[in-house]
Short mmCIF file of C-alpha atoms and ligand atoms in Angstrom, two decimals:
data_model
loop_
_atom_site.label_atom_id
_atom_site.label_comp_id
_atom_site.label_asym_id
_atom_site.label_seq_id
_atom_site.Cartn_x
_atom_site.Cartn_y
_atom_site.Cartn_z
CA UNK A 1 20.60 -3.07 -20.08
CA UNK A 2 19.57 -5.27 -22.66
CA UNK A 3 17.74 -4.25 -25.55
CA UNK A 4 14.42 -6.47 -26.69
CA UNK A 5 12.70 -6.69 -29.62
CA UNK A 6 9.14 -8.05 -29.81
CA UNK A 7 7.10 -9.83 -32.57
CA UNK A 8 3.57 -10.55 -31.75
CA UNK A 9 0.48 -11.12 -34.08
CA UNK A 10 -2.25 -10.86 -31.93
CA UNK A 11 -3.39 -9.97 -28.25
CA UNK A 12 -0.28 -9.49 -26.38
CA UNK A 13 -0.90 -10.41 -23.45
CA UNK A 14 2.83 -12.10 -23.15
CA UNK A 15 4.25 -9.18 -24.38
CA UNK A 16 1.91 -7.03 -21.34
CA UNK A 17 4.33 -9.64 -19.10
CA UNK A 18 7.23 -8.30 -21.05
CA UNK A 19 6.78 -4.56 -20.53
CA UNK A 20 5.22 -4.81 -16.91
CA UNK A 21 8.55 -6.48 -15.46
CA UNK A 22 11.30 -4.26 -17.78
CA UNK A 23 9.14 -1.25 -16.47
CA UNK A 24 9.39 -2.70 -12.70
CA UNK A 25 12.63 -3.34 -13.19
CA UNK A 26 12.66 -7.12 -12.75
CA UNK A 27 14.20 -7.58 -16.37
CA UNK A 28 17.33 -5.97 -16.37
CA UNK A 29 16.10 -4.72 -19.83
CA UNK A 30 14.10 -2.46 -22.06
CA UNK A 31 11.76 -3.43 -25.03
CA UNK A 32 13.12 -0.71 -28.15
CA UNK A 33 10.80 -2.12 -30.64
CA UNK A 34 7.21 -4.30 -31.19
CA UNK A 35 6.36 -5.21 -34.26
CA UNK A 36 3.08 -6.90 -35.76
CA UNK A 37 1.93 -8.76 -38.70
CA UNK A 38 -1.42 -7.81 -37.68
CA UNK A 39 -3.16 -4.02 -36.71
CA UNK A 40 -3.21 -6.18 -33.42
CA UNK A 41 -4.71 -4.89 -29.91
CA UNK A 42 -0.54 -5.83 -28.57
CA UNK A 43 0.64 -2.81 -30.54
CA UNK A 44 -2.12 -0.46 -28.51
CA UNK A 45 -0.62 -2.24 -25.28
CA UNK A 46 3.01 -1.18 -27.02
CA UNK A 47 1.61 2.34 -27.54
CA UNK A 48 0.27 2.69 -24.16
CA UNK A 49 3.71 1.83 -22.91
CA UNK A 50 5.24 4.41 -24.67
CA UNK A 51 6.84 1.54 -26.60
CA UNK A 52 7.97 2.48 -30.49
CA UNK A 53 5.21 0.00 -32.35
CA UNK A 54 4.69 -0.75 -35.95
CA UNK A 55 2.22 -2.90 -37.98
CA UNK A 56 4.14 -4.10 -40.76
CA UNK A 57 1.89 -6.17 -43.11
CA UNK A 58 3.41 -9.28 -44.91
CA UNK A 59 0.97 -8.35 -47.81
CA UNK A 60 3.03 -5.51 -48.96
CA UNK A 61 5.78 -7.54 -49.86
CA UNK A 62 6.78 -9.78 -53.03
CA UNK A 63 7.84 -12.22 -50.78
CA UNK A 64 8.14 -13.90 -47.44
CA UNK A 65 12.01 -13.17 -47.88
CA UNK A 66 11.39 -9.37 -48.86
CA UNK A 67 8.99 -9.27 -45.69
CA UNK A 68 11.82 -10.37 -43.68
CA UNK A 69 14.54 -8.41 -44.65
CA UNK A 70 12.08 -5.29 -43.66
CA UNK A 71 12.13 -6.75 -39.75
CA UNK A 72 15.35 -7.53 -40.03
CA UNK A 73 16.47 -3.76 -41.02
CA UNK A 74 13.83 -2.47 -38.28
CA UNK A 75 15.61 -4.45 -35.59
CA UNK A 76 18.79 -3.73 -36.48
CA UNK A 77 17.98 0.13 -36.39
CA UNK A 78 16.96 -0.10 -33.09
CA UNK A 79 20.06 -2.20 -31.77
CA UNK A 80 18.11 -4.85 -30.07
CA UNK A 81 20.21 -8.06 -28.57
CA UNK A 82 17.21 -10.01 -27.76
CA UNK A 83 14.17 -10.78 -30.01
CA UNK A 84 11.39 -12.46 -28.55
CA UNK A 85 8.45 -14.23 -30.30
CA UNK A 86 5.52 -13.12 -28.40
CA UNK A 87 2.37 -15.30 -30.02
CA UNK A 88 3.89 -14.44 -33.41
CA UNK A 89 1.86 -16.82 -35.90
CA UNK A 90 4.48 -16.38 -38.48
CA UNK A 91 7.63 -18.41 -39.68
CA UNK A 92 10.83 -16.38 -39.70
CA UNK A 93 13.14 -16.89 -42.74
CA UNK A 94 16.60 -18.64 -42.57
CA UNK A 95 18.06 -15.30 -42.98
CA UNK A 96 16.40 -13.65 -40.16
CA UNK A 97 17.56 -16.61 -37.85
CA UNK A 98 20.87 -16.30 -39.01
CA UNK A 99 21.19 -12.57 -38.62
CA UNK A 100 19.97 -13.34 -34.84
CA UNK A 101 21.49 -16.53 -34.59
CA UNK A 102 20.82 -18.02 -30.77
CA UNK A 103 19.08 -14.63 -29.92
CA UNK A 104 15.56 -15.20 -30.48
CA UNK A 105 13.21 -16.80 -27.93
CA UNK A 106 9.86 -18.27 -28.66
CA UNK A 107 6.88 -19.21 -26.35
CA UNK A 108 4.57 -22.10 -26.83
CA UNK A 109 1.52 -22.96 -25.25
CA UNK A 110 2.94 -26.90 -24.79
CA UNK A 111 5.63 -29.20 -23.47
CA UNK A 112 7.80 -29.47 -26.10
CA UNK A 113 8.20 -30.97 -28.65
CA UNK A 114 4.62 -32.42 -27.95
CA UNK A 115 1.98 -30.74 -30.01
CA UNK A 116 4.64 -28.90 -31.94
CA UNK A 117 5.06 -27.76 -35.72
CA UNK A 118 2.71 -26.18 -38.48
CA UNK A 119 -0.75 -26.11 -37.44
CA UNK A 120 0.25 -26.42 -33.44
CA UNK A 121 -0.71 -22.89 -32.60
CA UNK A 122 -3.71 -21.25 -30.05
CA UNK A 123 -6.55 -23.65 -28.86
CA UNK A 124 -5.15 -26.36 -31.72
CA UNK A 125 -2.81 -27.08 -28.85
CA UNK A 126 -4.63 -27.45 -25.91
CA UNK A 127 -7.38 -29.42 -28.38
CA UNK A 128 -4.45 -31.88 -29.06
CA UNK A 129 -3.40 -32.32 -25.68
CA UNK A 130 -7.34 -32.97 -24.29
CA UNK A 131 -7.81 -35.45 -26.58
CA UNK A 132 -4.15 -37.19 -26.31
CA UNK A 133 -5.32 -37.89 -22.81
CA UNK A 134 -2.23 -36.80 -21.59
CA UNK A 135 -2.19 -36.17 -17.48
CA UNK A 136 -0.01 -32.91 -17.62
CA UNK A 137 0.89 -30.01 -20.24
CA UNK A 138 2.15 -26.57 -19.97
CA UNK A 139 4.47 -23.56 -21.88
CA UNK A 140 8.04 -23.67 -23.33
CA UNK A 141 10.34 -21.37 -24.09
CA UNK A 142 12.82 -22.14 -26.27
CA UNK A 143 15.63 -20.66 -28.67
CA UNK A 144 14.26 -20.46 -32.60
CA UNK A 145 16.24 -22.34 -34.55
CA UNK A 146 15.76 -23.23 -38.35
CA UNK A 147 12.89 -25.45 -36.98
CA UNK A 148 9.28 -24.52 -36.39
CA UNK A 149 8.94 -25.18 -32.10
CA UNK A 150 12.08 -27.06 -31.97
CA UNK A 151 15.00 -25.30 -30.72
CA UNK A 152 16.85 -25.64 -27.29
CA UNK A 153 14.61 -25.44 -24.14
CA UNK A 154 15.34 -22.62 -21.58
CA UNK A 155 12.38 -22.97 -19.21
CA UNK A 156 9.02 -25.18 -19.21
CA UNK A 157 6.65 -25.33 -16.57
CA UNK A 158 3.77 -28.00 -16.45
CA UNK A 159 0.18 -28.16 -15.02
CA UNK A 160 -2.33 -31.13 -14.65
CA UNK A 161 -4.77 -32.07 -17.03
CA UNK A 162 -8.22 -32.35 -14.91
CA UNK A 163 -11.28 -34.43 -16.04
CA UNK A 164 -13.48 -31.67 -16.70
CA UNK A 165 -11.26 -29.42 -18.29
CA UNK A 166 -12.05 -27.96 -21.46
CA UNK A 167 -9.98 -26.34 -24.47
CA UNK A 168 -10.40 -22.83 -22.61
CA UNK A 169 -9.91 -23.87 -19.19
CA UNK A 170 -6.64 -25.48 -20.43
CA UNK A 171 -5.96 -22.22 -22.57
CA UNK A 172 -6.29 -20.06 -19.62
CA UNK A 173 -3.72 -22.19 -17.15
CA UNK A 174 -1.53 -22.71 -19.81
CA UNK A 175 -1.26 -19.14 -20.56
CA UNK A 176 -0.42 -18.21 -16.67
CA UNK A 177 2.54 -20.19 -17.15
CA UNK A 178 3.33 -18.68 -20.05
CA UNK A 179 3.49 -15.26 -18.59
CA UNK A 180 5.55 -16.67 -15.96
CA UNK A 181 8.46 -18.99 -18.07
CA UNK A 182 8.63 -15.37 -20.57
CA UNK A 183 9.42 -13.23 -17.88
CA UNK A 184 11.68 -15.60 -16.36
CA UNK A 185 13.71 -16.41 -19.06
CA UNK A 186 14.17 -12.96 -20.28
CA UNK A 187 15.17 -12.18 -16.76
CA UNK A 188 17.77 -14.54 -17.09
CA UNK A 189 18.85 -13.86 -20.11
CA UNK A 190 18.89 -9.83 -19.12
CA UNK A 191 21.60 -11.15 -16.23
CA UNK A 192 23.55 -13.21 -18.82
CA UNK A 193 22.69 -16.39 -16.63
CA UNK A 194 21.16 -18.02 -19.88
CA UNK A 195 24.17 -20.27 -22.03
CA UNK A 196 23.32 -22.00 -25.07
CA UNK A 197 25.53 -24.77 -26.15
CA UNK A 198 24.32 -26.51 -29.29
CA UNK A 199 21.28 -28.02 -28.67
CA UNK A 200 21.55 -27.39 -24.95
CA UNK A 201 20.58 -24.67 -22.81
CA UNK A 202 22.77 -24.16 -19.25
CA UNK A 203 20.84 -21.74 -16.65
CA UNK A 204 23.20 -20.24 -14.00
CA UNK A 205 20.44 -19.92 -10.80
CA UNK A 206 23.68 -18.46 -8.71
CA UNK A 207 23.57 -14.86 -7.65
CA UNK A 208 25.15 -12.68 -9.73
C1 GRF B 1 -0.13 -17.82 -26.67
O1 GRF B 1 -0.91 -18.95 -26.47
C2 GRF B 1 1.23 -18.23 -27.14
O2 GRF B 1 1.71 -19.40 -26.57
C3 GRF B 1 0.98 -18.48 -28.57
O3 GRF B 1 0.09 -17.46 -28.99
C4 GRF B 1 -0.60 -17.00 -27.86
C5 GRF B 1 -0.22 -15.58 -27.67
O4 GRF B 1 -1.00 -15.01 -26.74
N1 GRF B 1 2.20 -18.47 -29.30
P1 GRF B 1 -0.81 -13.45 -26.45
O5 GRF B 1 -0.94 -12.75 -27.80
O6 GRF B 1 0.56 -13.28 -25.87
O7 GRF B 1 -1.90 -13.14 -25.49
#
């Protein structure tokens, strides 16, 4: 059974994904811990759940490093193998990566790396793609490396870009997709079908 930590900072609604298919069963997996940066309406969805939850704000630490070392130590207490980045709008520090080093997954509201790095986050995305003109974009999930939105894919999916669709319109398929690649990849992961090999990720599809 494996053990997942979340970090969100707002909503939740990929985390919602999350604990729907570990409670169902379809992750072969449990979520032990959620934390926020933010008294966000994810940790009510977390409490709901039954799910241990805690706001931890950044502000009550000297430093980005301090505020770190504080998840690190809450993770660590509850034994998680997996930590995914659930529309977490902060950057983790080089020790935190290190201490989970190929065991945190991130989701991103584009096709990597398009529309990627500081500032790419929410409806800045989906703004970026409209006006690119691109035809298609979608949601990645991808390993966290030392990076910000550039570690090895796992999953994408992609959807087309219609004339009259609008930052929201976009935000909302997008975000279906999202909810789809998470649970998927986790899924995988939870079955050990999920190998990462540098800067490449290997899916096994076979039955178990
Ligand atoms: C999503 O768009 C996700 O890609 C981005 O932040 C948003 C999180 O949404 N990282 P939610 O909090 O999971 O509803």
């Amino acid at each position: 059974m494996l053990k997942i930590g979340v970090l969100i900072s707002g909503g939740g609604t990929n985390l919602q994904a999350l604990i729907d298919n570990t409670l169902n069963g379809k992750i072969d997996g449990g979520i032990e811990l959620i934390i926020s940066n933010k008294d966000s309406y994810g940790l009510k969805r977390g409490a709901k759940a039954g799910i241990k939850n805690i706001y931890i704000e950044a502000k009550d630490y000297t430093s980005e490093e301090q505020y770190n070392l504080r998840l690190m130590k809450e993770f660590k207490k509850s034994g998680v193998d997996l930590i995914v980045l659930a529309g977490y709008l902060k950057i983790l520090s080089k020790d935190f990566i290190n201490e989970f080093k190929d065991r945190i997954i991130n989701i991103h509201p584009s096709l990597l790396p398009k529309f990627a790095g500081s500032g790419y986050y929410g409806k800045k995305v989906h703004k970026a793609a409209l006006e690119s003109g691109e035809k298609y974009t979608g949601a990645t999930l991808h390993f966290v490396d030392e990076g910000v939105d550039t570690g090895p894919i796992i999953l994408q999916k992609k959807v087309k870009v219609e004339d009259h669709d609008t930052v929201e319109s976009l935000q909302k398929k997008v975000l279906k997709l999202e909810h789809e690649i998470i649970v998927e990849g986790v899924k995988l992961y939870s079955q050990g079908k999920v190998k990462i090999d540098g800067e490449k990720v290997s899916i096994n599809r076979g039955k178990r």
